[in-house]
Amino acid sequence: MSEIPSRVVAVATVKGGSGKTTIAMCIAAHWLYSGLSTAVIDTDPQRSARRWAFAGSELEIMRIDVCDAHDGAAVMARVEELERAGFERIVIDTPGFRSPALFGALDRADLALVPVRPSPVDFEVAADTVDLLGAVQLDRIGDRPLHVRMVLSQVSPRTVIARHMRQELKSAGYPLMDAELSIRVAYAEAPFSGSVPGLIDPKGVAAREVDALVAEIDKVWA
Ligand SMILES: Nc1ncnc2c1ncn2[C@@H]1O[C@H](COP(=O)(O)OP(=O)(O)OP(=O)(O)O)[C@@H](O)[C@H]1O
Ligand SMILES: [Mg+2]
């Protein structure tokens, strides 16, 4: 049995297309290739995480389980099963809508990572998601805290909007990661090759962004 405590990340926001699956797969692959036993639970009916992993050979070795988006209890049970099996990192990709799977994932997560693109609509939905997480927190069973962090996703380099969003979110008191993911072809192409930027070009900008995100996540629950 592993000495490393298992940690569960739910990548969650009710805004579609915000970068959940991209973040989920990039951080899971990072942990897998750094030697941690890592599993992904795909709760999105589109099965994007599963498709991504099976599009090539590099992520085939990662355990990818699927759960019904309408069955929150199944997600909770699956997390417990993976923890008992000794998985050190469990990443849950959630659908881009309010679903029982989202609530099941949040009930068992140590960290809810909420991707937010620099746009007014994403800002509002991400803020609503974080407020919703505050309510979930109150009903949780068990004594592990649910940390909540927003992460800027698909940021266009050299534009002021992301900086502006960062200031707005911070001044409104929302917990925001320092790490952010810029908009890059490397992320958009990765699902087609069944790989991730960190394996395709480990020294590239996208790979370094993911490294920084994972390092910051590991500090959240340190
Ligand atoms: N940082 C990025 N740079 C470039 N393209 C990105 C980036 N992040 C995501 N994308 C692309 O944007 C689209 C949506 O991303 P993704 O599938 O990760 O979002 P999602 O939140 O999981 O969407 P859904 O709600 O549909 O599940 C995909 O085509 C993806 O390849
Ligand atoms: Mg997705």
Tab-separated table of N, CA, C and O in Angstrom, residues 58-142:
chain	number	residue	atom	x	y	z
A	58	GLU	N	0.600	6.876	-25.292
A	58	GLU	CA	1.298	7.331	-24.085
A	58	GLU	C	0.430	7.378	-22.823
A	58	GLU	O	0.935	7.276	-21.716
A	59	LEU	N	-0.868	7.557	-23.012
A	59	LEU	CA	-1.738	7.650	-21.829
A	59	LEU	C	-2.590	6.398	-21.635
A	59	LEU	O	-3.386	6.320	-20.703
A	60	GLU	N	-2.389	5.436	-22.530
A	60	GLU	CA	-3.150	4.180	-22.419
A	60	GLU	C	-2.909	3.489	-21.088
A	60	GLU	O	-3.769	2.777	-20.589
A	61	ILE	N	-1.717	3.732	-20.532
A	61	ILE	CA	-1.364	3.067	-19.275
A	61	ILE	C	-2.076	3.693	-18.067
A	61	ILE	O	-2.072	3.142	-16.980
A	62	MET	N	-2.669	4.866	-18.277
A	62	MET	CA	-3.351	5.533	-17.150
A	62	MET	C	-4.732	4.897	-16.951
A	62	MET	O	-5.439	4.628	-17.914
A	63	ARG	N	-5.084	4.719	-15.688
A	63	ARG	CA	-6.417	4.164	-15.433
A	63	ARG	C	-7.466	5.249	-15.678
A	63	ARG	O	-7.426	6.325	-15.070
A	64	ILE	N	-8.398	4.972	-16.571
A	64	ILE	CA	-9.489	5.921	-16.849
A	64	ILE	C	-10.787	5.190	-16.582
A	64	ILE	O	-11.136	4.247	-17.295
A	65	ASP	N	-11.506	5.597	-15.546
A	65	ASP	CA	-12.804	4.998	-15.269
A	65	ASP	C	-13.886	5.952	-15.769
A	65	ASP	O	-13.662	7.164	-15.832
A	66	VAL	N	-15.026	5.406	-16.086
A	66	VAL	CA	-16.117	6.294	-16.483
A	66	VAL	C	-17.272	6.143	-15.487
A	66	VAL	O	-17.468	5.076	-14.921
A	67	CYS	N	-17.971	7.234	-15.265
A	67	CYS	CA	-19.143	7.191	-14.379
A	67	CYS	C	-20.277	7.964	-15.031
A	67	CYS	O	-20.052	8.947	-15.751
A	68	ASP	N	-21.482	7.537	-14.730
A	68	ASP	CA	-22.679	8.183	-15.266
A	68	ASP	C	-22.838	9.578	-14.648
A	68	ASP	O	-22.777	9.725	-13.421
A	69	ALA	N	-23.067	10.568	-15.500
A	69	ALA	CA	-23.212	11.947	-15.022
A	69	ALA	C	-24.414	12.112	-14.082
A	69	ALA	O	-24.475	13.054	-13.294
A	70	HIS	N	-25.387	11.170	-14.180
A	70	HIS	CA	-26.592	11.297	-13.351
A	70	HIS	C	-26.492	10.544	-12.039
A	70	HIS	O	-27.457	10.498	-11.276
A	71	ASP	N	-25.342	9.943	-11.802
A	71	ASP	CA	-25.207	9.093	-10.618
A	71	ASP	C	-24.061	9.565	-9.713
A	71	ASP	O	-22.921	9.090	-9.799
A	72	GLY	N	-24.390	10.528	-8.852
A	72	GLY	CA	-23.378	11.083	-7.948
A	72	GLY	C	-22.825	10.045	-6.982
A	72	GLY	O	-21.628	10.050	-6.667
A	73	ALA	N	-23.712	9.135	-6.533
A	73	ALA	CA	-23.271	8.113	-5.575
A	73	ALA	C	-22.232	7.196	-6.206
A	73	ALA	O	-21.281	6.761	-5.547
A	74	ALA	N	-22.390	6.936	-7.519
A	74	ALA	CA	-21.423	6.070	-8.210
A	74	ALA	C	-20.052	6.746	-8.258
A	74	ALA	O	-19.026	6.081	-8.114
A	75	VAL	N	-20.036	8.042	-8.426
A	75	VAL	CA	-18.751	8.773	-8.460
A	75	VAL	C	-18.091	8.679	-7.086
A	75	VAL	O	-16.885	8.391	-6.969
A	76	MET	N	-18.880	8.896	-6.043
A	76	MET	CA	-18.332	8.818	-4.679
A	76	MET	C	-17.780	7.419	-4.406
A	76	MET	O	-16.682	7.259	-3.863
A	77	ALA	N	-18.554	6.404	-4.814
A	77	ALA	CA	-18.114	5.025	-4.576
A	77	ALA	C	-16.838	4.729	-5.351
A	77	ALA	O	-15.932	4.051	-4.861
A	78	ARG	N	-16.739	5.258	-6.585
A	78	ARG	CA	-15.566	4.981	-7.409
A	78	ARG	C	-14.311	5.615	-6.812
A	78	ARG	O	-13.243	5.028	-6.795
A	79	VAL	N	-14.478	6.827	-6.255
A	79	VAL	CA	-13.324	7.480	-5.606
A	79	VAL	C	-12.858	6.613	-4.444
A	79	VAL	O	-11.654	6.346	-4.295
A	80	GLU	N	-13.798	6.155	-3.649
A	80	GLU	CA	-13.417	5.342	-2.478
A	80	GLU	C	-12.714	4.053	-2.905
A	80	GLU	O	-11.723	3.648	-2.303
A	81	GLU	N	-13.223	3.457	-3.983
A	81	GLU	CA	-12.618	2.223	-4.512
A	81	GLU	C	-11.166	2.480	-4.956
A	81	GLU	O	-10.266	1.707	-4.630
A	82	LEU	N	-10.974	3.586	-5.667
A	82	LEU	CA	-9.620	3.898	-6.162
A	82	LEU	C	-8.686	4.227	-4.992
A	82	LEU	O	-7.503	3.869	-5.016
A	83	GLU	N	-9.221	4.884	-3.979
A	83	GLU	CA	-8.392	5.190	-2.793
A	83	GLU	C	-7.983	3.893	-2.101
A	83	GLU	O	-6.835	3.726	-1.725
A	84	ARG	N	-8.947	3.003	-1.972
A	84	ARG	CA	-8.639	1.708	-1.331
A	84	ARG	C	-7.616	0.924	-2.141
A	84	ARG	O	-6.767	0.229	-1.599
A	85	ALA	N	-7.673	1.089	-3.461
A	85	ALA	CA	-6.728	0.377	-4.332
A	85	ALA	C	-5.349	1.040	-4.303
A	85	ALA	O	-4.421	0.554	-4.937
A	86	GLY	N	-5.222	2.146	-3.589
A	86	GLY	CA	-3.905	2.764	-3.404
A	86	GLY	C	-3.542	3.849	-4.406
A	86	GLY	O	-2.388	4.263	-4.479
A	87	PHE	N	-4.508	4.318	-5.184
A	87	PHE	CA	-4.179	5.401	-6.125
A	87	PHE	C	-3.830	6.673	-5.362
A	87	PHE	O	-4.527	7.053	-4.415
A	88	GLU	N	-2.731	7.301	-5.783
A	88	GLU	CA	-2.228	8.471	-5.053
A	88	GLU	C	-2.826	9.781	-5.562
A	88	GLU	O	-2.922	10.760	-4.815
A	89	ARG	N	-3.193	9.795	-6.809
A	89	ARG	CA	-3.840	10.972	-7.384
A	89	ARG	C	-5.056	10.517	-8.179
A	89	ARG	O	-4.963	9.639	-9.037
A	90	ILE	N	-6.195	11.128	-7.865
A	90	ILE	CA	-7.437	10.816	-8.577
A	90	ILE	C	-7.982	12.137	-9.117
A	90	ILE	O	-8.200	13.081	-8.351
A	91	VAL	N	-8.129	12.190	-10.421
A	91	VAL	CA	-8.572	13.435	-11.065
A	91	VAL	C	-9.949	13.182	-11.666
A	91	VAL	O	-10.128	12.219	-12.421
A	92	ILE	N	-10.908	14.017	-11.309
A	92	ILE	CA	-12.273	13.813	-11.816
A	92	ILE	C	-12.604	14.914	-12.816
A	92	ILE	O	-12.564	16.106	-12.476
A	93	ASP	N	-12.907	14.499	-14.035
A	93	ASP	CA	-13.340	15.453	-15.061
A	93	ASP	C	-14.865	15.492	-15.019
A	93	ASP	O	-15.514	14.442	-15.073
A	94	THR	N	-15.409	16.672	-14.881
A	94	THR	CA	-16.865	16.780	-14.725
A	94	THR	C	-17.502	17.382	-15.983
A	94	THR	O	-16.824	18.065	-16.760
A	95	PRO	N	-18.808	17.148	-16.169
A	95	PRO	CA	-19.466	17.719	-17.350
A	95	PRO	C	-19.625	19.241	-17.222
A	95	PRO	O	-19.539	19.781	-16.122
A	96	GLY	N	-19.877	19.887	-18.340
A	96	GLY	CA	-20.034	21.348	-18.321
A	96	GLY	C	-21.445	21.778	-17.977
A	96	GLY	O	-21.970	22.729	-18.552
A	97	PHE	N	-22.086	21.043	-17.077
A	97	PHE	CA	-23.433	21.419	-16.620
A	97	PHE	C	-23.602	20.896	-15.192
A	97	PHE	O	-22.845	20.033	-14.750
A	98	ARG	N	-24.591	21.428	-14.495
A	98	ARG	CA	-24.871	20.961	-13.131
A	98	ARG	C	-25.342	19.517	-13.180
A	98	ARG	O	-26.349	19.232	-13.835
A	99	SER	N	-24.648	18.635	-12.520
A	99	SER	CA	-25.017	17.225	-12.613
A	99	SER	C	-24.787	16.570	-11.256
A	99	SER	O	-23.964	17.036	-10.464
A	100	PRO	N	-25.482	15.444	-10.996
A	100	PRO	CA	-25.191	14.700	-9.769
A	100	PRO	C	-23.713	14.307	-9.708
A	100	PRO	O	-23.112	14.282	-8.637
A	101	ALA	N	-23.109	14.014	-10.874
A	101	ALA	CA	-21.679	13.629	-10.887
A	101	ALA	C	-20.818	14.758	-10.337
A	101	ALA	O	-19.857	14.520	-9.600
A	102	LEU	N	-21.170	15.989	-10.693
A	102	LEU	CA	-20.408	17.141	-10.191
A	102	LEU	C	-20.476	17.185	-8.666
A	102	LEU	O	-19.454	17.324	-7.986
A	103	PHE	N	-21.673	16.988	-8.115
A	103	PHE	CA	-21.811	17.058	-6.655
A	103	PHE	C	-21.140	15.871	-5.970
A	103	PHE	O	-20.547	16.023	-4.914
A	104	GLY	N	-21.233	14.695	-6.612
A	104	GLY	CA	-20.540	13.514	-6.071
A	104	GLY	C	-19.041	13.752	-6.038
A	104	GLY	O	-18.359	13.449	-5.051
A	105	ALA	N	-18.519	14.326	-7.115
A	105	ALA	CA	-17.077	14.602	-7.210
A	105	ALA	C	-16.665	15.592	-6.126
A	105	ALA	O	-15.653	15.412	-5.437
A	106	LEU	N	-17.469	16.629	-5.944
A	106	LEU	CA	-17.117	17.653	-4.964
A	106	LEU	C	-17.175	17.121	-3.540
A	106	LEU	O	-16.444	17.566	-2.664
A	107	ASP	N	-18.039	16.146	-3.337
A	107	ASP	CA	-18.162	15.594	-1.992
A	107	ASP	C	-16.896	14.858	-1.560
A	107	ASP	O	-16.580	14.804	-0.371
A	108	ARG	N	-16.169	14.294	-2.524
A	108	ARG	CA	-14.991	13.486	-2.181
A	108	ARG	C	-13.668	14.204	-2.498
A	108	ARG	O	-12.606	13.670	-2.218
A	109	ALA	N	-13.735	15.396	-3.093
A	109	ALA	CA	-12.495	16.037	-3.550
A	109	ALA	C	-11.736	16.738	-2.425
A	109	ALA	O	-12.329	17.214	-1.458
A	110	ASP	N	-10.404	16.776	-2.558
A	110	ASP	CA	-9.583	17.618	-1.690
A	110	ASP	C	-9.451	19.010	-2.298
A	110	ASP	O	-9.240	19.987	-1.598
A	111	LEU	N	-9.520	19.050	-3.625
A	111	LEU	CA	-9.372	20.333	-4.321
A	111	LEU	C	-10.365	20.402	-5.472
A	111	LEU	O	-10.454	19.471	-6.280
A	112	ALA	N	-11.105	21.501	-5.532
A	112	ALA	CA	-11.921	21.785	-6.713
A	112	ALA	C	-11.181	22.848	-7.499
A	112	ALA	O	-10.921	23.941	-6.986
A	113	LEU	N	-10.823	22.484	-8.710
A	113	LEU	CA	-10.105	23.409	-9.578
A	113	LEU	C	-11.122	23.951	-10.582
A	113	LEU	O	-11.737	23.180	-11.318
A	114	VAL	N	-11.308	25.244	-10.591
A	114	VAL	CA	-12.357	25.855	-11.418
A	114	VAL	C	-11.710	26.673	-12.540
A	114	VAL	O	-11.223	27.772	-12.306
A	115	PRO	N	-11.686	26.119	-13.765
A	115	PRO	CA	-11.075	26.873	-14.857
A	115	PRO	C	-11.938	28.066	-15.252
A	115	PRO	O	-13.171	27.956	-15.279
A	116	VAL	N	-11.292	29.160	-15.561
A	116	VAL	CA	-12.046	30.341	-15.980
A	116	VAL	C	-11.300	31.017	-17.120
A	116	VAL	O	-10.115	31.310	-17.007
A	117	ARG	N	-12.008	31.169	-18.244
A	117	ARG	CA	-11.400	31.883	-19.369
A	117	ARG	C	-11.583	33.376	-19.144
A	117	ARG	O	-12.543	33.800	-18.495
A	118	PRO	N	-10.667	34.161	-19.675
A	118	PRO	CA	-10.803	35.604	-19.477
A	118	PRO	C	-11.922	36.186	-20.324
A	118	PRO	O	-11.689	36.752	-21.381
A	119	SER	N	-13.158	35.993	-19.878
A	119	SER	CA	-14.306	36.606	-20.558
A	119	SER	C	-15.346	36.893	-19.486
A	119	SER	O	-15.389	36.209	-18.456
A	120	PRO	N	-16.182	37.909	-19.720
A	120	PRO	CA	-17.168	38.277	-18.691
A	120	PRO	C	-18.104	37.126	-18.323
A	120	PRO	O	-18.427	36.930	-17.158
A	121	VAL	N	-18.532	36.315	-19.323
A	121	VAL	CA	-19.459	35.219	-19.022
A	121	VAL	C	-18.765	34.170	-18.155
A	121	VAL	O	-19.316	33.679	-17.166
A	122	ASP	N	-17.533	33.828	-18.541
A	122	ASP	CA	-16.799	32.832	-17.750
A	122	ASP	C	-16.593	33.323	-16.329
A	122	ASP	O	-16.662	32.556	-15.367
A	123	PHE	N	-16.311	34.611	-16.212
A	123	PHE	CA	-16.101	35.212	-14.889
A	123	PHE	C	-17.322	34.955	-14.017
A	123	PHE	O	-17.224	34.459	-12.899
A	124	GLU	N	-18.499	35.279	-14.564
A	124	GLU	CA	-19.731	35.148	-13.769
A	124	GLU	C	-20.024	33.697	-13.413
A	124	GLU	O	-20.377	33.380	-12.278
A	125	VAL	N	-19.863	32.796	-14.407
A	125	VAL	CA	-20.185	31.387	-14.142
A	125	VAL	C	-19.185	30.794	-13.142
A	125	VAL	O	-19.569	30.047	-12.247
A	126	ALA	N	-17.907	31.155	-13.294
A	126	ALA	CA	-16.903	30.627	-12.364
A	126	ALA	C	-17.184	31.148	-10.950
A	126	ALA	O	-17.083	30.403	-9.970
A	127	ALA	N	-17.562	32.408	-10.851
A	127	ALA	CA	-17.882	32.973	-9.540
A	127	ALA	C	-19.090	32.246	-8.940
A	127	ALA	O	-19.087	31.890	-7.751
A	128	ASP	N	-20.101	31.959	-9.774
A	128	ASP	CA	-21.270	31.203	-9.291
A	128	ASP	C	-20.850	29.810	-8.837
A	128	ASP	O	-21.345	29.292	-7.838
A	129	THR	N	-19.933	29.190	-9.608
A	129	THR	CA	-19.485	27.841	-9.246
A	129	THR	C	-18.802	27.869	-7.887
A	129	THR	O	-19.046	27.006	-7.036
A	130	VAL	N	-17.946	28.859	-7.686
A	130	VAL	CA	-17.235	28.936	-6.399
A	130	VAL	C	-18.238	29.177	-5.260
A	130	VAL	O	-18.122	28.584	-4.183
A	131	ASP	N	-19.245	29.995	-5.507
A	131	ASP	CA	-20.267	30.219	-4.477
A	131	ASP	C	-21.013	28.909	-4.174
A	131	ASP	O	-21.288	28.590	-3.017
A	132	LEU	N	-21.302	28.169	-5.237
A	132	LEU	CA	-21.976	26.874	-5.088
A	132	LEU	C	-21.116	25.916	-4.252
A	132	LEU	O	-21.615	25.186	-3.404
A	133	LEU	N	-19.805	25.971	-4.479
A	133	LEU	CA	-18.900	25.096	-3.728
A	133	LEU	C	-18.922	25.415	-2.243
A	133	LEU	O	-18.771	24.532	-1.409
A	134	GLY	N	-19.141	26.684	-1.936
A	134	GLY	CA	-19.238	27.084	-0.531
A	134	GLY	C	-20.392	26.354	0.133
A	134	GLY	O	-20.286	25.880	1.265
A	135	ALA	N	-21.515	26.216	-0.614
A	135	ALA	CA	-22.692	25.527	-0.069
A	135	ALA	C	-22.423	24.029	0.054
A	135	ALA	O	-22.802	23.393	1.040
A	136	VAL	N	-21.743	23.449	-0.948
A	136	VAL	CA	-21.423	22.013	-0.922
A	136	VAL	C	-20.583	21.704	0.313
A	136	VAL	O	-20.790	20.711	1.000
A	137	GLN	N	-19.643	22.594	0.571
A	137	GLN	CA	-18.704	22.445	1.695
A	137	GLN	C	-19.441	22.136	2.999
A	137	GLN	O	-19.025	21.296	3.784
A	138	LEU	N	-20.569	22.827	3.200
A	138	LEU	CA	-21.305	22.707	4.457
A	138	LEU	C	-21.903	21.323	4.646
A	138	LEU	O	-22.087	20.863	5.763
A	139	ASP	N	-22.245	20.676	3.507
A	139	ASP	CA	-22.925	19.376	3.588
A	139	ASP	C	-21.980	18.186	3.523
A	139	ASP	O	-22.417	17.048	3.449
A	140	ARG	N	-20.699	18.436	3.474
A	140	ARG	CA	-19.773	17.322	3.240
A	140	ARG	C	-19.666	16.370	4.425
A	140	ARG	O	-19.682	16.783	5.577
A	141	ILE	N	-19.506	15.109	4.042
A	141	ILE	CA	-19.296	14.084	5.068
A	141	ILE	C	-17.773	13.969	5.229
A	141	ILE	O	-17.033	14.225	4.304
A	142	GLY	N	-17.300	13.600	6.388
A	142	GLY	CA	-15.858	13.384	6.557
A	142	GLY	C	-15.132	14.643	6.960
A	142	GLY	O	-15.720	15.725	6.994
